[in-house]
Amino acid sequence: MTWEKFEQLLDTQTYTPEDRLVIRRAFVFAEHLHQGQKRASGHPYFSHVYTVASSIAQIKLDAEAIAAALLHDTVEDCGITQKDIEREFGVHIAFLVEGVTKLDKIKYHGVERRVESLRKMFLAIAEDVRVVLIKLYDRLHNMQTIRYLPPEKQKRIALESLELYAPLAYRLGIGELKGQLQDLAFPVLYPEEYLWLKKEMDARLPEGTTYLKKVKPILEQTLRKNGIVPKSIDFRTKHYYSLWKKLTTYDMDFARVTDLLAMRIIVKNIEDCYQTLGAIHSAWRPLPGRIKDYIALPKPNGYRSLHTTVFCLGGKVTEFQIRTQEMHNEAEYGITAHWAYEEAGKPKKGTRVSGDKLSWVRQLKDWQKEVGATVDGEEFIESVKIDFFKDRIFVLTPTGEVIDLPEGATPVDFAYHIHTDIGDHMAGAKVNNKMAPFAHKLLSGDTVEVLTQKNRHPTDDWLTFVKTSHAKAKIRSTLRKQAILQTHLDPRTSKKTERFEMYITARDRVGLLKDISAAYSFFRISIQNVSMNTQNKAYPVILIYFEGKDEKQTGKLLARVKSITGIEAVTVKLGK
Ligand code: MN
């Protein structure tokens, strides 16, 4: 874990001497700050940071991103503030570190309906694809060392990796990372299923491998006859988790999974891809309906390849995947492929992504255009597009739950979203642990805590800044109730009348209604409406709507009505 060793990872054509200087400063800074800190594994904490930064250097992100990866755990864990990072390393690196730190607060506890908004929130907060990538490789290393954590924590982190991180890696087209995250989470979440699958695979793999080794020279010969020189012929085993998912839809019948192992052929160009496909079909009969042209029609995440399944040597059903090197890199490394695996010899700077909020989405779109996706591509863009949720913000409760609010929402909107009682008794708000005004505009990623007091109530001016119609309606209704209460407490301050409802249960008799209306007349209160529920003939329920002056008067009315012969029960409440 020395600088000298780390520096070897920094490709000389990508990183300038100034780049190295910045990275080195971040390296020394982080190493110093994490000194003495240990991971749950007992390893020095810096080893984690080192690993994450190495991954970022390997995919050739720019110097800012590598520096941010080195610094990504300093703010929360080392008593360093965002301002310190900014002073030491400038706003750009500080912006990336802040993004990663914010993303730490997103926790997924397994409520299905929230997971999609959680993914969107993740992207909205990240703002920059470099932040997402640092976070993904951070998670990868945490998954690689997950066995040292307590079981409960293991479960939560594995679930998050499966539901949140792996799908994001998939959307960015980084198949390799997606597969790794899923396969690391699988045994944690489904230990028995994993053991069963492993046993089955251990029994099947050697035979399959031997078989494909026999196929390879025959395939090479066939291709040579057709004038094709492949760059490489290899075979890949299906990732365990995706295999298991497939099996669950096939009644756990291995015989129906035909791509347990697949032959992978990498050729020079697109023409050769189709030539190769033809050559394979001339040698072995294809299964109908199993030829997939993902070159003409790439998958939504940009994946390109030709797939075919044939009755191969000895009639065994075998899958072949054909692609160019470029397609292969894209499939494995997705969005990172273009800057990480540019042809050697071409001088190239690490990718620069401006702090502009939407730039990385644009970059994604460009990348998508380059890979030539059309119909399905739009679906892909839709799934990551910030426009889609541009007018929404995603904030967190202190326990990490995601609350989805319109842009411009305030802590008051947040409070009413959580519960009317919380809004009605809101006494203050903390945003990211600092007291904030009621009218404060919340931003995606903010953690919001509402302080309440029993004797606090909404005021008129809240209506001037709240954003949601839900909060507005609740505030209005509470204000009205308060006004009534005020009137009742001090009848002299208001001459306004209020609508009341009186519910009477009575033993029915001749003249009952006349006696009740007499009680009203006595106080000069006019009845507005009467309705009667006579389901129980002997004991009808009478509902009277009336306009009253105040509580005192209503109290007297209540007492008088109660005293009428035959009345069993009377209640009065404020009308709507
Ligand atoms: Mn970390």
Coordinates of C-alpha atoms and ligand atoms in Angstrom, one line a residue:
M1 CA 0.0 0.0 0.0
T2 CA 2.8 2.4 -0.8
W3 CA 2.5 5.4 -3.1
E4 CA 5.2 3.9 -5.4
K5 CA 3.0 0.9 -5.9
F6 CA -0.1 2.9 -6.4
E7 CA 1.6 5.2 -8.9
Q8 CA 2.3 2.2 -11.1
L9 CA -1.5 2.0 -11.7
L10 CA -1.5 5.4 -13.2
D11 CA -1.2 5.1 -16.9
T12 CA 1.4 7.6 -18.1
Q13 CA -0.6 8.6 -21.2
T14 CA -3.7 9.3 -19.3
Y15 CA -2.3 11.2 -16.3
T16 CA -0.1 14.3 -16.5
P17 CA 2.5 15.1 -13.9
E18 CA 0.1 17.7 -12.3
D19 CA -2.5 14.9 -12.1
R20 CA -0.1 12.7 -10.3
L21 CA 0.7 15.5 -7.9
V22 CA -2.9 16.0 -6.9
I23 CA -3.5 12.2 -6.5
R24 CA -0.4 11.9 -4.4
R25 CA -1.5 14.7 -2.1
A26 CA -4.8 13.0 -1.6
F27 CA -3.0 9.7 -1.0
V28 CA -0.8 11.2 1.7
F29 CA -3.7 13.1 3.2
A30 CA -6.0 10.0 3.4
E31 CA -3.3 7.7 4.6
H32 CA -2.5 10.1 7.4
L33 CA -6.1 10.6 8.5
H34 CA -6.9 6.9 8.5
Q35 CA -3.8 6.0 10.5
G36 CA -4.6 3.7 13.3
Q37 CA -8.1 3.0 12.0
K38 CA -9.1 -0.6 11.4
R39 CA -11.7 -2.3 9.3
A40 CA -14.0 -4.9 10.8
S41 CA -11.6 -7.4 9.1
G42 CA -8.7 -6.1 11.3
H43 CA -7.0 -4.7 8.2
P44 CA -5.9 -1.1 8.2
Y45 CA -8.7 1.2 7.1
F46 CA -6.6 2.7 4.4
S47 CA -6.5 -0.6 2.6
H48 CA -10.2 -0.1 1.8
V49 CA -9.6 3.4 0.4
Y50 CA -6.6 2.1 -1.5
T51 CA -8.6 -0.7 -3.1
V52 CA -11.4 1.6 -4.2
A53 CA -9.0 4.2 -5.6
S54 CA -7.2 1.5 -7.5
S55 CA -10.4 0.4 -9.2
I56 CA -11.1 4.0 -10.2
A57 CA -7.6 4.3 -11.6
Q58 CA -8.0 1.0 -13.5
I59 CA -11.1 2.3 -15.2
K60 CA -9.1 5.5 -15.9
L61 CA -11.4 8.0 -14.4
D62 CA -9.8 11.4 -14.1
A63 CA -7.4 12.6 -11.4
E64 CA -10.2 14.3 -9.5
A65 CA -12.1 11.1 -9.3
I66 CA -9.1 9.1 -8.1
A67 CA -8.3 11.8 -5.5
A68 CA -12.0 11.7 -4.4
A69 CA -11.9 7.9 -4.1
L70 CA -8.9 8.2 -1.8
L71 CA -10.7 10.8 0.3
H72 CA -14.1 9.2 0.2
D73 CA -14.3 8.1 3.8
T74 CA -12.5 11.0 5.4
V75 CA -15.4 13.3 6.0
E76 CA -17.6 11.0 8.1
D77 CA -14.9 9.0 9.8
C78 CA -11.9 11.3 10.5
G79 CA -13.4 14.5 11.9
I80 CA -12.7 16.3 8.7
T81 CA -15.3 18.7 7.3
Q82 CA -16.4 19.3 3.7
K83 CA -14.8 22.8 4.0
D84 CA -11.4 21.2 4.9
I85 CA -11.5 19.1 1.7
E86 CA -12.5 22.2 -0.3
R87 CA -9.6 24.2 1.1
E88 CA -7.1 21.5 0.6
F89 CA -8.2 20.1 -2.8
G90 CA -10.6 22.6 -4.3
V91 CA -14.3 22.6 -5.1
H92 CA -14.3 19.9 -7.7
I93 CA -12.8 17.2 -5.6
A94 CA -14.8 18.4 -2.6
F95 CA -18.0 18.1 -4.7
L96 CA -17.2 14.5 -5.5
V97 CA -16.4 13.6 -1.9
E98 CA -19.6 15.3 -0.8
G99 CA -21.6 13.2 -3.3
V100 CA -20.2 10.0 -2.0
T101 CA -20.7 11.0 1.6
K102 CA -24.3 11.9 0.9
L103 CA -25.0 8.6 -0.8
D104 CA -23.8 6.8 2.3
K105 CA -27.1 7.9 3.9
I106 CA -29.3 6.0 1.5
K107 CA -30.3 2.8 3.1
Y108 CA -32.6 0.2 1.7
H109 CA -34.5 -2.0 4.2
G110 CA -36.4 -4.1 1.7
V111 CA -39.7 -2.2 1.1
E112 CA -40.3 -3.1 -2.6
R113 CA -42.4 -0.1 -3.6
R114 CA -39.6 2.2 -2.5
V115 CA -36.7 0.7 -4.4
E116 CA -37.4 2.4 -7.7
S117 CA -37.5 5.9 -6.1
L118 CA -34.5 4.9 -4.1
R119 CA -32.6 4.2 -7.4
K120 CA -33.7 7.5 -8.8
M121 CA -32.8 9.3 -5.7
F122 CA -29.4 7.7 -5.8
L123 CA -28.8 9.1 -9.3
A124 CA -30.3 12.5 -8.5
I125 CA -28.0 12.9 -5.5
A126 CA -24.9 11.6 -7.3
E127 CA -25.3 14.3 -9.9
D128 CA -22.1 13.1 -11.5
V129 CA -21.4 9.7 -12.9
R130 CA -18.0 9.7 -11.2
V131 CA -19.7 9.7 -7.9
V132 CA -21.8 6.7 -8.9
L133 CA -18.7 4.8 -10.0
I134 CA -16.8 5.6 -6.8
K135 CA -19.8 4.4 -4.8
L136 CA -20.2 1.2 -6.8
Y137 CA -16.5 0.2 -6.4
D138 CA -16.7 1.2 -2.7
R139 CA -19.7 -1.2 -2.4
L140 CA -17.8 -3.9 -4.3
H141 CA -15.0 -3.8 -1.8
N142 CA -17.4 -3.7 1.1
M143 CA -19.1 -6.8 -0.3
Q144 CA -15.8 -8.6 -0.8
T145 CA -15.1 -8.1 2.9
I146 CA -18.7 -8.5 4.2
R147 CA -18.0 -11.8 6.1
Y148 CA -16.4 -9.8 8.9
L149 CA -19.6 -7.9 9.7
P150 CA -22.4 -9.0 12.1
P151 CA -25.1 -11.1 10.3
E152 CA -27.8 -8.4 10.5
K153 CA -25.6 -5.8 8.9
Q154 CA -24.5 -8.3 6.3
K155 CA -28.1 -8.9 5.3
R156 CA -28.9 -5.3 4.9
I157 CA -25.8 -4.5 2.9
A158 CA -26.3 -7.6 0.7
L159 CA -29.9 -6.7 0.0
E160 CA -28.9 -3.1 -0.9
S161 CA -26.3 -4.5 -3.2
L162 CA -28.8 -6.7 -4.9
E163 CA -31.7 -4.3 -5.2
L164 CA -29.9 -0.9 -5.5
Y165 CA -26.3 -1.2 -6.6
A166 CA -26.4 -4.1 -9.0
P167 CA -29.3 -2.6 -11.0
L168 CA -27.4 0.7 -11.2
A169 CA -24.3 -1.1 -12.5
Y170 CA -26.5 -2.9 -15.0
R171 CA -28.0 0.4 -16.2
L172 CA -24.5 1.8 -16.6
G173 CA -23.8 -1.3 -18.7
I174 CA -21.1 -2.6 -16.4
G175 CA -22.1 -6.2 -16.6
E176 CA -18.9 -7.5 -14.9
L177 CA -19.6 -5.3 -11.8
K178 CA -23.3 -6.2 -11.7
G179 CA -22.4 -9.9 -11.8
Q180 CA -19.8 -9.6 -9.0
L181 CA -22.2 -7.6 -6.7
Q182 CA -25.0 -10.1 -7.2
D183 CA -22.7 -13.2 -6.7
L184 CA -21.3 -11.7 -3.5
A185 CA -24.8 -10.9 -2.2
F186 CA -26.3 -14.2 -3.1
P187 CA -24.8 -16.5 -0.4
V188 CA -25.5 -13.9 2.2
L189 CA -29.2 -13.6 1.4
Y190 CA -29.9 -17.1 0.3
P191 CA -27.3 -19.4 1.9
E192 CA -29.2 -22.7 1.3
E193 CA -30.0 -22.0 -2.3
Y194 CA -26.5 -20.9 -2.9
L195 CA -25.0 -24.1 -1.5
W196 CA -27.4 -26.2 -3.5
L197 CA -26.6 -24.3 -6.7
K198 CA -22.8 -24.6 -6.0
K199 CA -23.1 -28.3 -5.5
E200 CA -25.0 -28.7 -8.7
M201 CA -22.5 -26.6 -10.6
D202 CA -19.5 -28.4 -9.2
A203 CA -21.0 -31.6 -10.5
R204 CA -21.7 -30.2 -13.9
L205 CA -18.9 -27.8 -14.7
P206 CA -16.0 -30.2 -15.3
E207 CA -17.9 -32.2 -17.9
G208 CA -19.1 -29.0 -19.6
T209 CA -15.6 -27.5 -19.6
T210 CA -14.1 -30.7 -21.1
Y211 CA -16.8 -30.7 -23.7
L212 CA -16.2 -27.1 -24.8
K213 CA -12.5 -27.8 -24.9
K214 CA -13.3 -30.4 -27.5
V215 CA -15.5 -28.0 -29.4
K216 CA -12.9 -25.3 -29.6
P217 CA -10.5 -26.7 -32.2
I218 CA -13.4 -27.8 -34.4
L219 CA -14.8 -24.3 -34.2
E220 CA -11.4 -22.8 -35.1
Q221 CA -11.2 -25.1 -38.1
T222 CA -14.7 -24.2 -39.3
L223 CA -13.9 -20.5 -39.0
R224 CA -10.6 -20.8 -40.8
K225 CA -12.4 -22.6 -43.6
N226 CA -14.6 -19.5 -43.9
G227 CA -11.7 -17.2 -43.9
I228 CA -12.3 -15.8 -40.4
V229 CA -9.5 -15.3 -37.9
P230 CA -11.0 -14.8 -34.4
K231 CA -9.2 -12.6 -31.9
S232 CA -10.1 -15.1 -29.1
I233 CA -12.3 -18.0 -28.4
D234 CA -13.1 -18.6 -24.8
F235 CA -16.0 -19.8 -22.7
R236 CA -17.7 -18.2 -19.8
T237 CA -19.7 -19.7 -17.0
K238 CA -23.0 -18.0 -16.1
H239 CA -22.9 -16.0 -12.9
Y240 CA -24.4 -17.9 -10.1
Y241 CA -27.1 -15.4 -9.1
S242 CA -28.4 -14.9 -12.6
L243 CA -28.3 -18.7 -13.2
W244 CA -30.4 -19.2 -10.0
K245 CA -32.9 -16.5 -11.1
K246 CA -33.2 -18.3 -14.4
L247 CA -33.7 -21.7 -12.8
T248 CA -36.5 -20.3 -10.6
T249 CA -38.5 -19.6 -13.8
Y250 CA -37.6 -23.1 -15.1
D251 CA -38.8 -25.2 -12.2
M252 CA -35.1 -25.6 -11.1
D253 CA -34.5 -27.8 -14.1
F254 CA -30.9 -27.5 -15.2
A255 CA -31.7 -29.3 -18.4
R256 CA -33.7 -26.3 -19.6
V257 CA -30.8 -23.8 -19.0
T258 CA -28.8 -24.0 -22.2
D259 CA -26.3 -21.2 -21.5
L260 CA -24.8 -22.6 -18.3
L261 CA -21.6 -22.5 -20.2
A262 CA -21.3 -20.5 -23.4
M263 CA -18.6 -20.3 -26.0
R264 CA -17.5 -16.7 -26.5
I265 CA -15.9 -15.7 -29.8
I266 CA -14.3 -12.3 -30.2
V267 CA -13.7 -11.1 -33.8
K268 CA -12.3 -8.2 -35.6
N269 CA -15.4 -6.3 -36.8
I270 CA -19.1 -6.5 -37.2
E271 CA -18.9 -8.2 -40.6
D272 CA -16.9 -11.0 -39.0
C273 CA -19.6 -11.3 -36.4
Y274 CA -22.2 -12.2 -39.0
Q275 CA -19.7 -14.3 -41.0
T276 CA -19.0 -16.3 -37.8
L277 CA -22.7 -16.8 -37.1
G278 CA -23.1 -18.1 -40.7
A279 CA -20.1 -20.4 -40.3
I280 CA -21.4 -21.9 -37.1
H281 CA -24.8 -22.5 -38.6
S282 CA -23.3 -24.2 -41.6
A283 CA -21.5 -26.6 -39.2
W284 CA -24.3 -27.2 -36.6
R285 CA -28.1 -26.9 -36.9
P286 CA -29.4 -23.9 -34.9
L287 CA -32.3 -24.2 -32.6
P288 CA -35.2 -22.3 -34.0
G289 CA -36.0 -19.0 -32.3
R290 CA -32.7 -18.9 -30.4
I291 CA -30.7 -16.6 -32.7
K292 CA -30.5 -13.2 -31.1
D293 CA -29.2 -10.2 -32.9
Y294 CA -28.3 -7.7 -30.2
I295 CA -26.1 -5.9 -32.7
A296 CA -29.0 -4.7 -34.8
L297 CA -31.1 -4.3 -31.7
P298 CA -29.0 -3.8 -28.6
K299 CA -30.4 -4.4 -25.2
P300 CA -31.8 -1.4 -23.3
N301 CA -28.5 -1.0 -21.4
G302 CA -26.5 -1.0 -24.7
Y303 CA -25.4 -4.6 -24.7
R304 CA -24.4 -5.8 -28.2
S305 CA -23.6 -9.3 -29.3
L306 CA -24.9 -12.1 -31.5
H307 CA -26.2 -15.1 -29.7
T308 CA -27.1 -18.5 -31.1
T309 CA -27.8 -21.9 -29.7
V310 CA -27.0 -24.9 -31.9
F311 CA -27.1 -28.7 -31.7
C312 CA -23.4 -29.0 -31.4
L313 CA -20.9 -31.8 -31.2
G314 CA -22.7 -35.0 -30.3
G315 CA -26.0 -33.2 -30.6
K316 CA -25.4 -31.3 -27.4
V317 CA -27.3 -28.0 -27.1
T318 CA -24.7 -25.2 -26.9
E319 CA -24.8 -21.4 -26.9
F320 CA -22.3 -19.3 -28.8
Q321 CA -21.8 -15.5 -28.3
I322 CA -20.1 -13.5 -31.0
R323 CA -18.9 -9.9 -30.6
T324 CA -16.1 -7.5 -31.4
Q325 CA -13.5 -6.5 -28.7
E326 CA -15.2 -3.1 -28.4
M327 CA -18.6 -4.7 -27.8
H328 CA -17.0 -7.0 -25.3
N329 CA -15.5 -4.1 -23.4
E330 CA -18.8 -2.3 -23.4
A331 CA -20.6 -5.4 -22.1
E332 CA -18.1 -5.8 -19.3
Y333 CA -17.3 -2.2 -18.5
G334 CA -20.2 -0.2 -19.8
I335 CA -20.0 3.5 -19.5
T336 CA -16.4 3.2 -18.4
A337 CA -15.3 1.2 -21.5
H338 CA -14.8 4.2 -23.7
W339 CA -12.3 6.0 -21.7
A340 CA -10.7 3.0 -20.0
Y341 CA -10.2 0.8 -23.0
E342 CA -9.4 3.2 -25.7
E343 CA -6.9 1.8 -28.1
A344 CA -3.4 1.9 -26.8
G345 CA -1.0 4.4 -28.1
K346 CA -3.5 7.2 -28.5
P347 CA -2.8 9.9 -26.0
K348 CA -5.8 10.5 -23.9
K349 CA -6.8 12.4 -20.9
G350 CA -8.9 10.9 -18.2
T351 CA -12.5 11.8 -18.5
R352 CA -13.5 15.3 -17.5
V353 CA -17.0 15.7 -16.3
S354 CA -18.0 19.2 -15.3
G355 CA -19.8 20.0 -12.2
D356 CA -22.9 20.7 -14.3
K357 CA -25.7 18.9 -12.8
L358 CA -26.9 17.2 -15.9
S359 CA -23.7 16.7 -17.8
W360 CA -23.2 13.1 -16.9
V361 CA -26.7 12.3 -18.1
R362 CA -25.8 13.9 -21.3
Q363 CA -22.7 11.9 -21.4
L364 CA -24.7 8.8 -20.8
K365 CA -26.9 9.8 -23.8
D366 CA -23.9 10.3 -26.0
W367 CA -22.5 7.0 -25.0
Q368 CA -25.8 5.4 -25.7
K369 CA -25.9 7.1 -29.2
E370 CA -22.5 5.8 -29.9
V371 CA -23.4 2.2 -29.2
G372 CA -26.2 2.7 -31.7
A373 CA -29.2 1.8 -29.6
T374 CA -32.5 2.9 -31.1
V375 CA -35.9 1.8 -29.8
D376 CA -34.7 0.1 -26.7
G377 CA -32.2 2.8 -26.1
E378 CA -34.9 5.3 -25.4
E379 CA -36.2 3.1 -22.7
F380 CA -32.7 3.0 -21.3
I381 CA -32.4 6.8 -21.3
E382 CA -35.8 7.1 -19.8
S383 CA -34.7 5.0 -16.9
V384 CA -31.7 7.2 -16.0
K385 CA -32.9 10.5 -17.2
I386 CA -33.0 13.2 -14.6
D387 CA -35.7 15.0 -16.5
F388 CA -37.9 12.2 -15.5
F389 CA -37.7 13.2 -11.9
K390 CA -36.4 16.7 -12.3
D391 CA -39.3 18.3 -10.5
R392 CA -39.0 16.0 -7.6
I393 CA -36.6 15.9 -4.7
F394 CA -35.7 13.0 -2.5
V395 CA -35.0 13.7 1.1
L396 CA -34.3 11.4 4.0
T397 CA -35.8 10.9 7.4
P398 CA -33.3 10.5 10.3
T399 CA -33.8 6.7 9.9
G400 CA -32.9 6.8 6.2
E401 CA -36.3 6.5 4.7
V402 CA -36.7 8.2 1.4
I403 CA -39.4 10.9 1.1
D404 CA -40.3 12.1 -2.4
L405 CA -41.4 15.7 -2.5
P406 CA -41.8 18.4 -5.3
E407 CA -39.0 20.7 -6.0
G408 CA -39.0 23.7 -3.6
A409 CA -40.6 21.8 -0.8
T410 CA -39.9 23.0 2.8
P411 CA -39.5 21.2 6.1
V412 CA -43.2 22.0 6.7
D413 CA -44.1 20.1 3.6
F414 CA -41.9 17.3 4.9
A415 CA -43.6 17.3 8.3
Y416 CA -47.1 17.1 6.9
H417 CA -46.0 14.4 4.6
I418 CA -44.9 12.3 7.5
H419 CA -48.0 12.9 9.6
T420 CA -50.6 15.7 10.2
D421 CA -49.8 15.7 13.9
I422 CA -46.2 16.3 13.2
G423 CA -47.0 19.2 10.9
D424 CA -49.5 20.7 13.3
H425 CA -47.1 20.7 16.2
M426 CA -43.9 21.5 14.4
A427 CA -41.6 23.7 16.5
G428 CA -38.5 23.6 14.4
A429 CA -36.5 21.7 11.8
K430 CA -33.0 20.3 11.4
V431 CA -31.7 19.9 7.9
N432 CA -28.5 17.9 7.9
N433 CA -28.2 18.3 11.6
K434 CA -28.4 22.1 11.5
M435 CA -31.4 24.2 12.5
A436 CA -33.2 25.5 9.4
P437 CA -36.0 28.0 8.9
F438 CA -39.5 26.7 8.2
A439 CA -39.4 28.1 4.7
H440 CA -36.0 26.6 3.9
K441 CA -35.9 25.0 0.4
L442 CA -34.9 21.3 0.7
L443 CA -32.5 19.7 -1.7
S444 CA -32.2 16.1 -2.8
G445 CA -30.2 14.1 -0.3
D446 CA -30.9 16.3 2.7
T447 CA -31.7 14.6 6.0
V448 CA -34.6 16.3 7.6
E449 CA -35.7 16.0 11.2
V450 CA -38.8 17.8 12.6
L451 CA -38.9 19.0 16.2
T452 CA -42.4 19.1 17.7
Q453 CA -43.9 20.7 20.8
K454 CA -47.5 20.0 22.0
N455 CA -48.4 23.7 22.3
R456 CA -47.1 24.8 18.9
H457 CA -49.6 25.3 16.0
P458 CA -49.5 26.4 12.4
T459 CA -49.7 30.1 11.5
D460 CA -51.2 31.8 8.4
D461 CA -47.8 32.6 6.9
W462 CA -47.0 28.9 6.5
L463 CA -49.5 29.0 3.6
T464 CA -47.2 31.5 1.8
F465 CA -44.3 29.1 1.5
V466 CA -45.5 25.5 1.6
K467 CA -45.3 23.7 -1.7
T468 CA -47.5 20.7 -1.5
S469 CA -51.3 20.9 -1.7
H470 CA -51.4 18.3 1.0
A471 CA -49.7 20.6 3.5
K472 CA -51.8 23.5 2.4
A473 CA -55.1 21.7 2.9
K474 CA -54.0 20.4 6.3
I475 CA -52.8 23.8 7.5
R476 CA -56.0 25.4 6.4
S477 CA -58.1 22.9 8.2
T478 CA -56.1 23.2 11.4
L479 CA -56.2 27.0 11.2
R480 CA -59.9 26.9 11.0
K481 CA -60.2 24.6 14.0
Q482 CA -57.9 26.9 15.9
A483 CA -60.0 29.9 15.1
I484 CA -63.1 28.1 16.4
L485 CA -61.3 27.1 19.5
Q486 CA -60.2 30.7 19.9
T487 CA -63.8 31.9 19.6
H488 CA -64.9 29.4 22.2
L489 CA -62.2 30.4 24.7
D490 CA -63.1 34.0 24.4
P491 CA -66.5 34.7 22.9
R492 CA -66.2 38.4 23.2
T493 CA -63.4 38.6 20.6
S494 CA -65.5 37.2 17.9
K495 CA -69.0 37.4 16.8
K496 CA -68.6 34.8 14.1
T497 CA -70.8 31.8 14.3
E498 CA -69.7 28.2 13.5
R499 CA -71.4 25.2 12.2
F500 CA -72.0 22.4 14.7
E501 CA -73.5 19.0 14.5
M502 CA -75.6 17.4 17.3
Y503 CA -76.2 13.7 17.5
I504 CA -79.1 12.6 19.6
T505 CA -80.1 9.1 20.5
A506 CA -83.6 9.0 21.9
R507 CA -86.5 6.8 22.7
D508 CA -89.1 7.8 20.1
R509 CA -92.3 9.4 21.3
V510 CA -94.9 11.8 20.1
G511 CA -93.7 15.4 20.3
L512 CA -90.0 14.6 20.7
L513 CA -88.8 16.7 17.8
K514 CA -91.0 19.6 18.9
D515 CA -89.4 19.5 22.4
I516 CA -85.9 19.5 20.8
S517 CA -86.6 22.4 18.5
A518 CA -88.0 24.3 21.5
A519 CA -84.7 23.9 23.3
Y520 CA -83.0 25.5 20.2
S521 CA -85.6 28.4 20.1
F522 CA -84.9 29.1 23.8
F523 CA -81.3 30.0 22.9
R524 CA -82.3 31.7 19.7
I525 CA -80.3 29.2 17.7
S526 CA -81.6 28.3 14.3
I527 CA -81.6 24.7 13.1
Q528 CA -80.2 24.5 9.6
N529 CA -81.0 20.9 8.8
V530 CA -82.3 17.8 10.5
S531 CA -81.8 14.2 9.4
M532 CA -83.0 11.1 11.1
N533 CA -81.8 7.5 11.1
T534 CA -84.7 5.3 11.9
Q535 CA -83.1 1.9 11.3
N536 CA -83.9 1.2 14.9
K537 CA -87.5 2.4 15.1
A538 CA -87.7 2.6 18.8
Y539 CA -84.4 4.5 19.2
P540 CA -83.9 6.8 16.2
V541 CA -80.7 8.7 15.8
I542 CA -81.3 12.4 15.1
L543 CA -78.6 14.6 13.5
I544 CA -79.1 18.3 13.7
Y545 CA -76.9 20.9 11.9
F546 CA -77.0 24.3 13.5
E547 CA -75.1 27.6 13.7
G548 CA -73.8 28.3 17.2
K549 CA -72.1 31.3 18.7
D550 CA -69.7 29.7 21.2
E551 CA -68.9 26.8 23.4
K552 CA -70.6 28.3 26.4
Q553 CA -73.9 28.7 24.6
T554 CA -73.5 25.2 23.0
G555 CA -72.9 23.7 26.4
K556 CA -76.1 25.2 27.7
L557 CA -78.0 24.0 24.7
L558 CA -76.6 20.5 25.2
A559 CA -77.7 20.4 28.9
R560 CA -81.2 21.5 28.0
V561 CA -81.5 18.9 25.2
K562 CA -80.2 16.2 27.5
S563 CA -82.9 17.0 30.0
I564 CA -85.7 16.3 27.5
T565 CA -87.7 13.2 28.3
G566 CA -86.6 10.2 26.3
I567 CA -83.2 11.5 25.3
E568 CA -80.6 8.8 25.9
A569 CA -77.4 10.4 24.6
V570 CA -76.3 13.7 23.0
T571 CA -73.0 14.8 21.5
V572 CA -72.0 18.0 19.8
K573 CA -69.1 18.4 17.4
L574 CA -67.8 21.0 15.0
G575 CA -69.3 20.7 11.6
K576 CA -67.4 20.5 8.3
Ligands
MN1 MN -15.9 3.4 1.8

